[in-house]
Coordinates of C-alpha atoms in Angstrom, one line a residue:
M29 CA -6.2 -48.7 46.7
Q30 CA -7.2 -46.2 44.0
T31 CA -4.8 -43.4 43.2
A32 CA -6.2 -39.9 43.3
H33 CA -5.5 -37.8 40.2
P34 CA -5.1 -34.1 40.6
V35 CA -7.9 -32.0 39.1
P36 CA -6.5 -29.8 36.3
R37 CA -6.9 -26.2 36.9
K38 CA -8.5 -23.9 34.4
A39 CA -6.4 -21.1 33.0
T40 CA -7.2 -17.9 34.7
R41 CA -8.3 -15.0 32.6
P42 CA -6.7 -11.6 33.2
R43 CA -8.8 -9.4 35.5
A44 CA -10.8 -6.6 33.9
D45 CA -8.8 -4.0 35.7
A46 CA -5.5 -5.6 34.5
L47 CA -6.7 -5.5 30.9
R48 CA -7.7 -1.9 31.3
N49 CA -4.3 -1.0 32.7
R50 CA -2.6 -2.7 29.8
E51 CA -4.7 -0.8 27.3
R52 CA -4.0 2.5 29.0
I53 CA -0.3 1.8 28.9
V54 CA -0.5 1.0 25.2
T55 CA -2.5 4.1 24.4
A56 CA -0.2 6.3 26.4
A57 CA 2.9 4.8 24.8
R58 CA 1.4 5.3 21.3
E59 CA 0.8 9.0 22.1
L60 CA 4.3 9.6 23.5
F61 CA 6.1 7.6 20.9
V62 CA 4.5 9.7 18.2
E63 CA 5.4 12.9 20.1
F64 CA 8.9 12.1 21.2
G65 CA 10.1 8.9 19.5
P66 CA 10.7 5.4 20.9
D67 CA 13.3 6.5 23.5
V68 CA 10.7 8.3 25.7
P69 CA 11.2 7.3 29.4
L70 CA 9.0 4.5 30.5
D71 CA 8.3 6.6 33.7
D72 CA 6.6 9.2 31.5
I73 CA 4.5 6.5 29.9
A74 CA 3.4 5.3 33.3
R75 CA 2.5 8.8 34.3
R76 CA 0.5 9.4 31.1
A77 CA -1.3 6.1 31.6
G78 CA -2.0 6.8 35.3
V79 CA -0.4 3.6 36.5
G80 CA 2.7 2.8 38.6
N81 CA 6.1 1.9 37.0
A82 CA 5.7 -1.7 38.3
T83 CA 2.5 -2.1 36.3
V84 CA 4.3 -1.1 33.1
Y85 CA 7.2 -3.6 33.7
R86 CA 4.7 -6.3 34.8
N87 CA 3.0 -6.1 31.4
F88 CA 6.1 -5.3 29.2
P89 CA 9.4 -6.7 30.4
D90 CA 11.4 -4.3 28.1
R91 CA 11.0 -1.4 25.7
D92 CA 11.0 -3.7 22.7
A93 CA 8.0 -5.5 23.9
L94 CA 6.1 -2.3 24.5
V95 CA 6.9 -0.8 21.1
R96 CA 6.0 -4.0 19.4
E97 CA 2.6 -4.2 21.2
V98 CA 1.9 -0.6 20.2
V99 CA 2.6 -1.1 16.5
C100 CA 0.7 -4.4 16.4
S101 CA -2.3 -2.9 18.1
V102 CA -2.4 0.0 15.8
M103 CA -2.1 -2.2 12.7
N104 CA -4.9 -4.5 14.0
R105 CA -7.2 -1.6 14.7
T106 CA -6.7 -0.2 11.3
V107 CA -7.5 -3.5 9.7
A108 CA -10.5 -3.9 11.8
A109 CA -11.9 -0.5 10.7
A110 CA -11.6 -1.5 7.1
E111 CA -13.2 -4.9 7.7
L112 CA -16.1 -3.2 9.5
A113 CA -16.6 -0.8 6.6
L114 CA -16.6 -3.7 4.1
A115 CA -19.1 -5.6 6.3
E116 CA -21.4 -2.6 6.7
T117 CA -21.6 -1.5 3.1
G118 CA -19.9 -4.1 0.9
D119 CA -18.3 -1.2 -0.9
A120 CA -14.6 -2.0 -1.5
F121 CA -13.5 1.5 -2.3
E122 CA -15.2 2.8 0.9
A123 CA -13.4 0.2 2.9
L124 CA -10.1 1.3 1.3
E125 CA -10.9 4.9 2.3
R126 CA -11.7 3.9 5.8
F127 CA -8.4 2.0 6.0
V128 CA -6.3 5.0 4.8
H129 CA -8.0 7.6 7.1
T130 CA -7.9 5.3 10.1
A131 CA -4.2 4.6 9.5
A132 CA -3.6 8.3 9.6
D133 CA -5.5 8.7 12.8
E134 CA -3.6 5.9 14.4
R135 CA -0.2 7.4 13.3
I136 CA 1.0 4.3 11.6
S137 CA 3.4 6.3 9.4
A138 CA 5.2 7.6 12.5
L139 CA 5.2 4.3 14.4
C140 CA 6.2 1.7 11.9
P141 CA 9.7 3.2 11.1
M142 CA 10.6 2.8 14.8
V143 CA 10.3 -1.0 14.5
E144 CA 12.0 -1.2 11.1
S145 CA 15.0 0.8 12.2
T146 CA 15.5 -0.2 15.8
F147 CA 13.8 -3.4 16.8
D148 CA 13.4 -7.0 15.5
Q149 CA 11.5 -6.8 12.3
H150 CA 11.0 -10.5 12.1
H151 CA 9.2 -11.0 15.5
P152 CA 6.2 -13.4 14.8
D153 CA 3.7 -10.8 16.2
L154 CA 4.9 -8.1 13.8
V155 CA 5.1 -10.5 10.9
A156 CA 1.5 -11.6 11.5
A157 CA 0.2 -8.0 11.8
R158 CA 2.0 -6.9 8.7
E159 CA 0.7 -9.9 6.7
R160 CA -2.8 -9.2 7.9
V161 CA -2.5 -5.6 6.6
E162 CA -1.0 -6.6 3.3
Q163 CA -3.6 -9.3 2.7
L164 CA -6.5 -7.1 3.6
V165 CA -5.4 -4.2 1.5
G166 CA -4.5 -6.4 -1.5
G167 CA -7.9 -8.1 -1.2
I168 CA -9.9 -4.9 -1.0
M169 CA -7.9 -3.4 -3.9
G170 CA -8.6 -6.5 -6.0
R171 CA -12.3 -6.2 -5.3
A172 CA -12.3 -2.5 -6.1
K173 CA -10.6 -3.1 -9.4
A174 CA -13.0 -5.9 -10.3
A175 CA -15.9 -3.6 -9.5
G176 CA -14.5 -0.8 -11.8
Q177 CA -13.9 1.5 -8.8
L178 CA -10.1 1.5 -8.7
R179 CA -7.8 2.4 -11.5
P180 CA -5.9 -0.7 -12.7
D181 CA -2.4 0.7 -12.8
V182 CA -1.8 0.9 -9.0
D183 CA -0.8 -1.8 -6.5
V184 CA -0.6 -2.3 -2.8
G185 CA 2.8 -0.7 -2.5
D186 CA 1.6 2.5 -4.2
L187 CA -1.2 2.9 -1.7
L188 CA 0.8 2.2 1.5
L189 CA 3.7 4.3 0.5
A190 CA 1.7 7.3 -0.6
A191 CA -0.6 7.1 2.4
A192 CA 2.4 7.0 4.7
Q193 CA 4.1 10.0 3.0
L194 CA 0.9 12.1 3.1
S195 CA 0.1 11.4 6.8
R196 CA 3.6 12.0 8.1
P197 CA 4.3 15.7 9.1
P198 CA 7.0 17.4 7.0
A199 CA 10.3 18.0 8.8
G200 CA 10.2 21.0 11.0
T201 CA 6.4 21.2 10.9
G202 CA 4.4 20.9 14.1
C203 CA 2.1 17.9 14.2
H204 CA -0.8 20.0 15.3
I205 CA -0.5 22.1 12.1
A206 CA -0.2 19.2 9.7
D207 CA -3.1 17.4 11.4
R208 CA -5.4 20.1 10.0
Y209 CA -4.7 19.0 6.5
V210 CA -3.9 15.3 6.7
H211 CA -7.4 14.0 5.9
R212 CA -7.9 16.6 3.2
H213 CA -4.8 15.6 1.3
L214 CA -5.4 11.9 1.8
Q215 CA -8.9 12.3 0.3
L216 CA -7.4 14.1 -2.7
F217 CA -5.0 11.2 -3.2
L218 CA -7.9 8.7 -2.8
D219 CA -10.0 10.5 -5.4
G220 CA -7.1 10.2 -7.7
L221 CA -7.2 6.4 -7.4
R222 CA -10.8 6.2 -8.6
A223 CA -11.5 4.7 -12.0
P224 CA -11.7 5.8 -14.8
A225 CA -8.2 7.1 -14.6
R226 CA -7.7 10.7 -15.8
S227 CA -4.0 10.3 -16.7
V228 CA -1.4 7.8 -17.5
L229 CA 1.0 7.1 -14.6
P230 CA 4.7 7.0 -15.3
G231 CA 6.6 3.9 -14.3
T232 CA 5.1 0.7 -13.1
P233 CA 2.9 -0.1 -10.1
M234 CA 4.7 -0.6 -6.8
T235 CA 4.1 -4.1 -5.4
M236 CA 4.7 -5.1 -1.8
E237 CA 8.0 -6.8 -2.8
D238 CA 9.1 -3.5 -4.3
L239 CA 8.2 -1.7 -1.1
R240 CA 10.1 -4.2 1.1
Q241 CA 13.2 -3.8 -1.1
A242 CA 12.9 0.0 -0.9

């Protein structure tokens, strides 16, 4: 007698409406985290996303998981914008500009400190997202230097730290006021990175290792 073997089931894909709900939750959380910080009530996030509380908890079992998803998605979208610019034009400096301006729009400077000060910095998802950003920016800066577009006395840490400082609203200043000038000031900074350099920078370039230690 032949033994019947169970037919393996295919892994089911999330339904389209479930994926849309998850994206709405992440978008709402990003907006509210930027406005009010990481302790904003999850009920408020559910209301902003237009879903029930149970939907939030079904997708994200705790606040740490939601904050981590928000930060990772923001970093990934920023990287994707730079990759797209590089694929479209092949211009390394233009890709660098796209990265910086997209990072400002995505509020990376407001979101990343939440993870570094409150949550597990060494979660595999966060580590992978950070490494993707570092590798992309380092690679683009290397190409821009080789093409004579980028001054040679700057490094990845210089770019990331300056972009974060310029895109973070000053203390006591409403975000809506600072938003009017963010891209203007970022472009002034980016223009200052172009080669040939018009001045000699004090100190030494800031590497990623310097930035981590800081």
